[in-house]
PDB file of C-alpha atoms in Angstrom:
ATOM      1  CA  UNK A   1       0.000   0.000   0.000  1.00  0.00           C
ATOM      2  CA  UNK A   2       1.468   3.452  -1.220  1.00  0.00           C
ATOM      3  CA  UNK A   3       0.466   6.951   0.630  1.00  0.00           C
ATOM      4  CA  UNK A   4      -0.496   9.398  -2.202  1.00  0.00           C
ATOM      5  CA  UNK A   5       1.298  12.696  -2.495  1.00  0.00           C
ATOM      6  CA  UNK A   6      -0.164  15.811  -4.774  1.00  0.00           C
ATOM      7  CA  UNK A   7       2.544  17.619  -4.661  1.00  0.00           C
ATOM      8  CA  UNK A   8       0.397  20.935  -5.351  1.00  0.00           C
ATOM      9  CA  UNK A   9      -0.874  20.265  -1.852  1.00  0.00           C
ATOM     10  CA  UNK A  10       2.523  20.217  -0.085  1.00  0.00           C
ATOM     11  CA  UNK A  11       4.346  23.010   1.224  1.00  0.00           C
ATOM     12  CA  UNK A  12       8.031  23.524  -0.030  1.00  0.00           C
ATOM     13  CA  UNK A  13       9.541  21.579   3.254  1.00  0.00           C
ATOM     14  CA  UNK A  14       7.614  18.676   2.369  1.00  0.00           C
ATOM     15  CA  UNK A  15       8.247  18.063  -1.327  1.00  0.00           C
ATOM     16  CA  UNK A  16      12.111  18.949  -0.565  1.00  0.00           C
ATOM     17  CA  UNK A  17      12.472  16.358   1.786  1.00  0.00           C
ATOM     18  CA  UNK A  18      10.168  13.961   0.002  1.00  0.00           C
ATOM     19  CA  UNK A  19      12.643  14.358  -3.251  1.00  0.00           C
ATOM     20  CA  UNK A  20      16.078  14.764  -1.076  1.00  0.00           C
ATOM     21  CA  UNK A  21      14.797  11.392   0.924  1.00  0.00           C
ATOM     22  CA  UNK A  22      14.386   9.498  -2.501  1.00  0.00           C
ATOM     23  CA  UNK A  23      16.831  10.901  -4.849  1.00  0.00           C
ATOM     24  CA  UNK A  24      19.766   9.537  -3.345  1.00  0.00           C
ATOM     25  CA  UNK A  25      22.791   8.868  -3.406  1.00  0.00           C
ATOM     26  CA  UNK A  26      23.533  12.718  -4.996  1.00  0.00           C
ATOM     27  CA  UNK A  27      26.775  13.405  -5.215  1.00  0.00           C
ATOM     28  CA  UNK A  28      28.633  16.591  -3.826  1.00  0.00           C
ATOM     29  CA  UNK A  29      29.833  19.671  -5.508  1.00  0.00           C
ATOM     30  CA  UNK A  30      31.908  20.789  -3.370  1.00  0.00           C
ATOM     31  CA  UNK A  31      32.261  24.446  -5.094  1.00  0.00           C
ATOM     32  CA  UNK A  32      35.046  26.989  -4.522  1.00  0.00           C
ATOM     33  CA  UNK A  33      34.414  30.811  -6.092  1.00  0.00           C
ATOM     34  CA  UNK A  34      35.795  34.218  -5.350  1.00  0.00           C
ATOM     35  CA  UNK A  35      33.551  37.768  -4.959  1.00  0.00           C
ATOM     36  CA  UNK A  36      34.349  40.366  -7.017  1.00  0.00           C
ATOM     37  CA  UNK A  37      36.192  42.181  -3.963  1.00  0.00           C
ATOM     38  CA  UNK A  38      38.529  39.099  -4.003  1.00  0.00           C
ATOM     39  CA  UNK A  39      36.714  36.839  -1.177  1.00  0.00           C
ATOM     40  CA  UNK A  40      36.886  33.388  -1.160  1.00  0.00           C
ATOM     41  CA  UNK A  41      34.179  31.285  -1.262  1.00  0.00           C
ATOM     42  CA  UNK A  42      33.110  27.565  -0.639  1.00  0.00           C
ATOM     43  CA  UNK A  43      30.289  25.770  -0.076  1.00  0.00           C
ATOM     44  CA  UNK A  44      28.861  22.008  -0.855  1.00  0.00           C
ATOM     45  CA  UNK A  45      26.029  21.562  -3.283  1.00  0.00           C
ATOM     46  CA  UNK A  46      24.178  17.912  -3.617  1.00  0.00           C
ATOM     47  CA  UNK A  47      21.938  18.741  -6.704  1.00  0.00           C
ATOM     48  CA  UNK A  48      25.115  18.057  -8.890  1.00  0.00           C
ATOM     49  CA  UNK A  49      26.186  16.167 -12.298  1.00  0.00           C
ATOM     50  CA  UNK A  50      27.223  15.735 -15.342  1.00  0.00           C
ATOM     51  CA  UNK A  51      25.790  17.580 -18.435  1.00  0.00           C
ATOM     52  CA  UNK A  52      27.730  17.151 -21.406  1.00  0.00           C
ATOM     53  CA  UNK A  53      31.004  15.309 -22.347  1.00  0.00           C
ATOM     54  CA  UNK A  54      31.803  17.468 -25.613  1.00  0.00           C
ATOM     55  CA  UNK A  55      32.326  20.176 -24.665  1.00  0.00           C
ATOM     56  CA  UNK A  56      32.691  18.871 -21.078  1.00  0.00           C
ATOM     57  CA  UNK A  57      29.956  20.758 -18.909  1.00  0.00           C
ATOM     58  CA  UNK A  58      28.967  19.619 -15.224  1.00  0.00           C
ATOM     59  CA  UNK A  59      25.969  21.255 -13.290  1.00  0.00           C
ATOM     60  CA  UNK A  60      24.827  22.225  -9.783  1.00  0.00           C
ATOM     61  CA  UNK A  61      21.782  23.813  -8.441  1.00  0.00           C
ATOM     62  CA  UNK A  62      21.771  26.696  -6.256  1.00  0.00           C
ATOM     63  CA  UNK A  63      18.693  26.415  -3.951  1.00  0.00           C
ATOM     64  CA  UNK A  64      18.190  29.716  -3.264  1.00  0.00           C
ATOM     65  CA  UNK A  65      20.597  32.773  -4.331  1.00  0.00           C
ATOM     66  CA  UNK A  66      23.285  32.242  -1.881  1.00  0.00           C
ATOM     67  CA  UNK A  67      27.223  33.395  -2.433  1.00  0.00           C
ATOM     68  CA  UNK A  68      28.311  30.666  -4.725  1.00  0.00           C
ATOM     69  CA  UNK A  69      25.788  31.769  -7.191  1.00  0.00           C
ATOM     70  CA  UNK A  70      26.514  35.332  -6.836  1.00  0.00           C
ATOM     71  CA  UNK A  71      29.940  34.745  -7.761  1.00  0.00           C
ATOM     72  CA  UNK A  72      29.746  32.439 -10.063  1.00  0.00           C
ATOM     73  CA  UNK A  73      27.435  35.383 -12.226  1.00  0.00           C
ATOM     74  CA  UNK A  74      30.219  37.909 -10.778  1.00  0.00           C
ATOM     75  CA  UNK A  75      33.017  36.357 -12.247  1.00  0.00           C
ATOM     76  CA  UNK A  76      31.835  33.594 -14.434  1.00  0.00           C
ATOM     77  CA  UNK A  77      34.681  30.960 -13.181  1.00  0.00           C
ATOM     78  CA  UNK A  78      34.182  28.579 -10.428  1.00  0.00           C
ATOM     79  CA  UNK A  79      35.879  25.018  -8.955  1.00  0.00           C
ATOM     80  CA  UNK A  80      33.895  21.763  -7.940  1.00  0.00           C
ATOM     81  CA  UNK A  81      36.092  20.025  -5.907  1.00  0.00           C
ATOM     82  CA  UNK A  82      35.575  16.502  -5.305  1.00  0.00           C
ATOM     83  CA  UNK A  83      34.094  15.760  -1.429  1.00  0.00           C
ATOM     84  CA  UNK A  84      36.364  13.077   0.066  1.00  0.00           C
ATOM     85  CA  UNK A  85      35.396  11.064   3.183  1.00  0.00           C
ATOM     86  CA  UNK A  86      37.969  12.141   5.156  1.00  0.00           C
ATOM     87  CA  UNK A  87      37.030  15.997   5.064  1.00  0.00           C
ATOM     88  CA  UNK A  88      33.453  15.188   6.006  1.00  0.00           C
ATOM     89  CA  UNK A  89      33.830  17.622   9.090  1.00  0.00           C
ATOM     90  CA  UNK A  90      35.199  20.688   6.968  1.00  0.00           C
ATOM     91  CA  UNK A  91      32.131  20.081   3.950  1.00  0.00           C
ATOM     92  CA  UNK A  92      29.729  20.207   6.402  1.00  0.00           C
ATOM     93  CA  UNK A  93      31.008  23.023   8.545  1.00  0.00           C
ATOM     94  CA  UNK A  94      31.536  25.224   4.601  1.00  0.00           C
ATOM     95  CA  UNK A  95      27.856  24.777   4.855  1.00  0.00           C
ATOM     96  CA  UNK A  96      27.205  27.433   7.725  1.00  0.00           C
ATOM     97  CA  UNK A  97      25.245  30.372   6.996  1.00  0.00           C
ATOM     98  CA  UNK A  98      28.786  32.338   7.471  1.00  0.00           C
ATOM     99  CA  UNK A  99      27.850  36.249   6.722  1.00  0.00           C
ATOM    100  CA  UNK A 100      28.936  37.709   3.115  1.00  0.00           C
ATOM    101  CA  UNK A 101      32.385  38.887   3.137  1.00  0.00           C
ATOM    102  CA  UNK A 102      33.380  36.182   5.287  1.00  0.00           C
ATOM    103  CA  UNK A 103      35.877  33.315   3.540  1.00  0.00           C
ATOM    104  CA  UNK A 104      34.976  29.446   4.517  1.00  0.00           C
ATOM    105  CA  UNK A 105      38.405  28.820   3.453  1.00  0.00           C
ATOM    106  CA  UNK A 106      39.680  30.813   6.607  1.00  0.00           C
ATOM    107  CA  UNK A 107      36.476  30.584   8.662  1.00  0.00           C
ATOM    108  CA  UNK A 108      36.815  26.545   8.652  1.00  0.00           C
ATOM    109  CA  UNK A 109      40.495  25.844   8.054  1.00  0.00           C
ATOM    110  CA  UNK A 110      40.657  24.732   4.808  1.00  0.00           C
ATOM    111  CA  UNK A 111      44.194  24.592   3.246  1.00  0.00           C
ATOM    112  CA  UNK A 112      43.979  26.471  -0.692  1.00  0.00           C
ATOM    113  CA  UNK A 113      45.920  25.659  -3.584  1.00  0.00           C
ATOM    114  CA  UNK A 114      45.937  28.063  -7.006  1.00  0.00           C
ATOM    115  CA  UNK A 115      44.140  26.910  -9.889  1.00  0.00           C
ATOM    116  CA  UNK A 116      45.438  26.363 -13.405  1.00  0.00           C
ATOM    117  CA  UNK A 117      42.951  28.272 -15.014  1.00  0.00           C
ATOM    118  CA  UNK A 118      40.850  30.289 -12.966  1.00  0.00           C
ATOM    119  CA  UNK A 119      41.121  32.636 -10.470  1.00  0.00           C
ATOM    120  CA  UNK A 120      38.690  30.690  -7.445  1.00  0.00           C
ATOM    121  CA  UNK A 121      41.578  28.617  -5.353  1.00  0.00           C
ATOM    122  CA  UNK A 122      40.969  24.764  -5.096  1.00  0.00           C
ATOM    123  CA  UNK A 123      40.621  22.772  -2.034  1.00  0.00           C
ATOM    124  CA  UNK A 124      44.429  21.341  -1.726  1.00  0.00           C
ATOM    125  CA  UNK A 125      43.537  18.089   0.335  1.00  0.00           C
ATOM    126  CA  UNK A 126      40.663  17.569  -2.581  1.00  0.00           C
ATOM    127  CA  UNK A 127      41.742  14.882  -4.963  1.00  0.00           C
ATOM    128  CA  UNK A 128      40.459  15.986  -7.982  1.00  0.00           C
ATOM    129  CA  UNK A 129      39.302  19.533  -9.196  1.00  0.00           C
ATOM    130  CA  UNK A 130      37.473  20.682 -12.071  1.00  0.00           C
ATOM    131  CA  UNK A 131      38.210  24.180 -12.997  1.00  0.00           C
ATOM    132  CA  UNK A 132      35.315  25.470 -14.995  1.00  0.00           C
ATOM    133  CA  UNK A 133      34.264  28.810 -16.405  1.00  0.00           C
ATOM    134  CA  UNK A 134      30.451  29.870 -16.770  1.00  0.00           C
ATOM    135  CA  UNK A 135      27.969  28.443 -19.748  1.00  0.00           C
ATOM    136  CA  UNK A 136      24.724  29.502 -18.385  1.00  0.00           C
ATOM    137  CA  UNK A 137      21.967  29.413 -15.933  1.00  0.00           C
ATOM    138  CA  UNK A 138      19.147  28.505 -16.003  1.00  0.00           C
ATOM    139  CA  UNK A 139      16.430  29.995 -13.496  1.00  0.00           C
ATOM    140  CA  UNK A 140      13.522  27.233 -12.299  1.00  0.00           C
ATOM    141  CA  UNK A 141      11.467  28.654  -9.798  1.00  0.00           C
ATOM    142  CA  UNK A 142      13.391  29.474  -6.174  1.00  0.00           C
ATOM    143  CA  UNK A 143      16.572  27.405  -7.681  1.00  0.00           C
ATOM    144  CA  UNK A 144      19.290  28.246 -10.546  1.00  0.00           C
ATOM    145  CA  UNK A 145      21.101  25.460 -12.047  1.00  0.00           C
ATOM    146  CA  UNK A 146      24.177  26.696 -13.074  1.00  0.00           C
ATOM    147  CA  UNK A 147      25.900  24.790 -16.179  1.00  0.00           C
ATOM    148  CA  UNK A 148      30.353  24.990 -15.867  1.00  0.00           C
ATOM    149  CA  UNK A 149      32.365  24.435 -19.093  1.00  0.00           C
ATOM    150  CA  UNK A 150      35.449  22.337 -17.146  1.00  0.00           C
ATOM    151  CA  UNK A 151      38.428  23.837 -18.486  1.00  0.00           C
ATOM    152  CA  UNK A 152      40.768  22.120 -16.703  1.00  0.00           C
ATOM    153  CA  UNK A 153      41.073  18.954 -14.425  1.00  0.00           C
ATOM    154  CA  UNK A 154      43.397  18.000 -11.544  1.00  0.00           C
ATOM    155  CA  UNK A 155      43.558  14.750 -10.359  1.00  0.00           C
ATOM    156  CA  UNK A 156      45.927  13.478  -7.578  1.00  0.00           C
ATOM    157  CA  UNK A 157      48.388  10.780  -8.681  1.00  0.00           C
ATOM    158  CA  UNK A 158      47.793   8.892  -5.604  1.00  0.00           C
ATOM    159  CA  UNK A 159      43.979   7.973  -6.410  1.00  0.00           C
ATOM    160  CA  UNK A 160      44.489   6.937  -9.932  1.00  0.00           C
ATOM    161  CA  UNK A 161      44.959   3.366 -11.247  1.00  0.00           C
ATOM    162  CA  UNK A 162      46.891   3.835 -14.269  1.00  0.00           C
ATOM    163  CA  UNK A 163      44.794   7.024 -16.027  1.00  0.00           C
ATOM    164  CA  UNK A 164      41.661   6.294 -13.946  1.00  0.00           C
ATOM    165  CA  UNK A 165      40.371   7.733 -11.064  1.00  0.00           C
ATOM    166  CA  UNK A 166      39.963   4.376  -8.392  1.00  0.00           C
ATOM    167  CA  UNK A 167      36.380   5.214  -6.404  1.00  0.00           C
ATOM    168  CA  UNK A 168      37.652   3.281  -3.310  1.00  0.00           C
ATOM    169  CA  UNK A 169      40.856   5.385  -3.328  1.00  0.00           C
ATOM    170  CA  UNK A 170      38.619   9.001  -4.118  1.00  0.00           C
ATOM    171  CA  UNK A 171      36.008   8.342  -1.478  1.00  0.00           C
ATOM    172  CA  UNK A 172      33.556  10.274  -2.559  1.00  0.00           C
ATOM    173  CA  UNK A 173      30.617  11.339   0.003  1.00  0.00           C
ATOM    174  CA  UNK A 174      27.365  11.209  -1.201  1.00  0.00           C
ATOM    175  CA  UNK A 175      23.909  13.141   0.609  1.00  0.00           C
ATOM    176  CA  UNK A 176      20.956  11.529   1.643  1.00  0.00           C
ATOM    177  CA  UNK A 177      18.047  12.460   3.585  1.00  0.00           C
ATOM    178  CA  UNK A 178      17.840  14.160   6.293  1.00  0.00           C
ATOM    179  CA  UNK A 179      21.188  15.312   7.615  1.00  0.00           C
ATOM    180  CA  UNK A 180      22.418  11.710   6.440  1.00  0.00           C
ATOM    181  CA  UNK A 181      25.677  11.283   4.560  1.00  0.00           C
ATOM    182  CA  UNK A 182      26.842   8.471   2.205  1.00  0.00           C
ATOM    183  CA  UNK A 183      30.072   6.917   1.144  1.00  0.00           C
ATOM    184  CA  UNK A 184      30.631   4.523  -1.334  1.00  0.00           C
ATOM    185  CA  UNK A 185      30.067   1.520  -0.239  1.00  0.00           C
ATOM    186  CA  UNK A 186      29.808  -2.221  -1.508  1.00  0.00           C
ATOM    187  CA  UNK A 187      31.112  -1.352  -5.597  1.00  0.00           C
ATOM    188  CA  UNK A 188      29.547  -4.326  -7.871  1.00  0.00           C
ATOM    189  CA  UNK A 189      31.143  -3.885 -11.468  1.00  0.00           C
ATOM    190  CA  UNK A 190      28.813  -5.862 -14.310  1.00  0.00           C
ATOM    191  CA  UNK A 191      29.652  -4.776 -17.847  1.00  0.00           C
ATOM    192  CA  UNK A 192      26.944  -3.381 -20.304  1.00  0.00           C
ATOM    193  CA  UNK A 193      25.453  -6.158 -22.808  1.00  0.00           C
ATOM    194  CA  UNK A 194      25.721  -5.197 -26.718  1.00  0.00           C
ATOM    195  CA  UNK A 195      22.387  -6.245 -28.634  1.00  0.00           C
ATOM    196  CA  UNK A 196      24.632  -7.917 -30.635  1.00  0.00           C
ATOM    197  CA  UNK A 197      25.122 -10.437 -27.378  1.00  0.00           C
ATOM    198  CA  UNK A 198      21.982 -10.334 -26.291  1.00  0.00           C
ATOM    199  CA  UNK A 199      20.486 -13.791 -25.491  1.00  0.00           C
ATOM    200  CA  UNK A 200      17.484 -15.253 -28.049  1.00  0.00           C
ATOM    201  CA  UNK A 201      15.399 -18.480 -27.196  1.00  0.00           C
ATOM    202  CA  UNK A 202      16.594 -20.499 -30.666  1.00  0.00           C
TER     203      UNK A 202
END
């Protein structure tokens, strides 16, 4: 037996923790930006993916305008960081409601790094960065998905097998529900089947 939701008679609070309950795993964007006074900026985002692979374009969601967004219109550049398992404490403190002006960087004790490309710093202890300048926005009620061209990519040596990034050695986090966090987990690897292998009942 399934309870019935219309979600035109739901309040905001309900449908967002109806669709953050059940859309899960998300992964994090863990993005770094800096104001156009020269602040630094980060902050974790879990409506985050992939867009496009040519030209390579990830997206994130900005519930809300908050800083990151601000920025990221400011200066159209911006860094998604990859959100390792052992910095859960410093992601979830970058998500505090610190006042504008004020750095999470500094605020939280994160260690910075220069990027290749852009001028937002990356998270040093992250192990991979994507450096990404703006391609649009896109405005959908109280949230703006904004879409990043990655321009550049830096990937720690130490999580790669050969040229590919190893999950169990990145670690990502994942959100949940609630204030529940994810990691990766039991990884099952099962190849995709070509039609051309698919089995018939000769």
């Amino acid at each position: 037996m399934r309870i019935e939701h219309d979600t035109a008679r739901l309040d905001r609070t309900a449908v967002y923790r109806l669709l953050t309950a059940t859309v899960v795993p998300r992964p994090i964007a863990w993005v770094s930006t800096v104001s156009a006074d020269g602040v630094d900026n980060l902050a974790p985002h879990s409506f985050f993916t992939i867009a496009s692979v040519t030209p390579p374009v990830v997206q994130f969601t900005s519930v809300g305008r908050k800083d990151t967004l601000r920025n990221v219109e400011a200066t159209g550049e911006f860094v998604v960081n990859l959100a390792p398992e052992p910095l859960l404490d410093e992601i979830n403190k970058t998500a505090t409601d610190f006042p504008e002006g004020m750095s999470e960087f500094d605020a939280v004790g994160v260690a910075r790094e220069a990027s290749a490309r852009v001028k937002a710093p990356r998270v040093a202890a992250s192990p991979v960065a994507l450096e990404c300048e703006l391609h649009s926005t896109l405005l959908l009620g109280d949230s703006t998905v904004v879409f990043g061209r990655v321009v550049h990519i830096a990937v720690d040596e130490g999580v790669l097998d050969g040229n590919h990034p190893e999950v169990t050695r990145l670690r990502p986090l994942t959100r949940l529900g609630r204030d529940e966090w994810g990691t990766a987990g039991d990884i099952r690897e099962l190849g995709r089947i070509r039609y051309a292998d698919w089995p018939t009942s000769d």
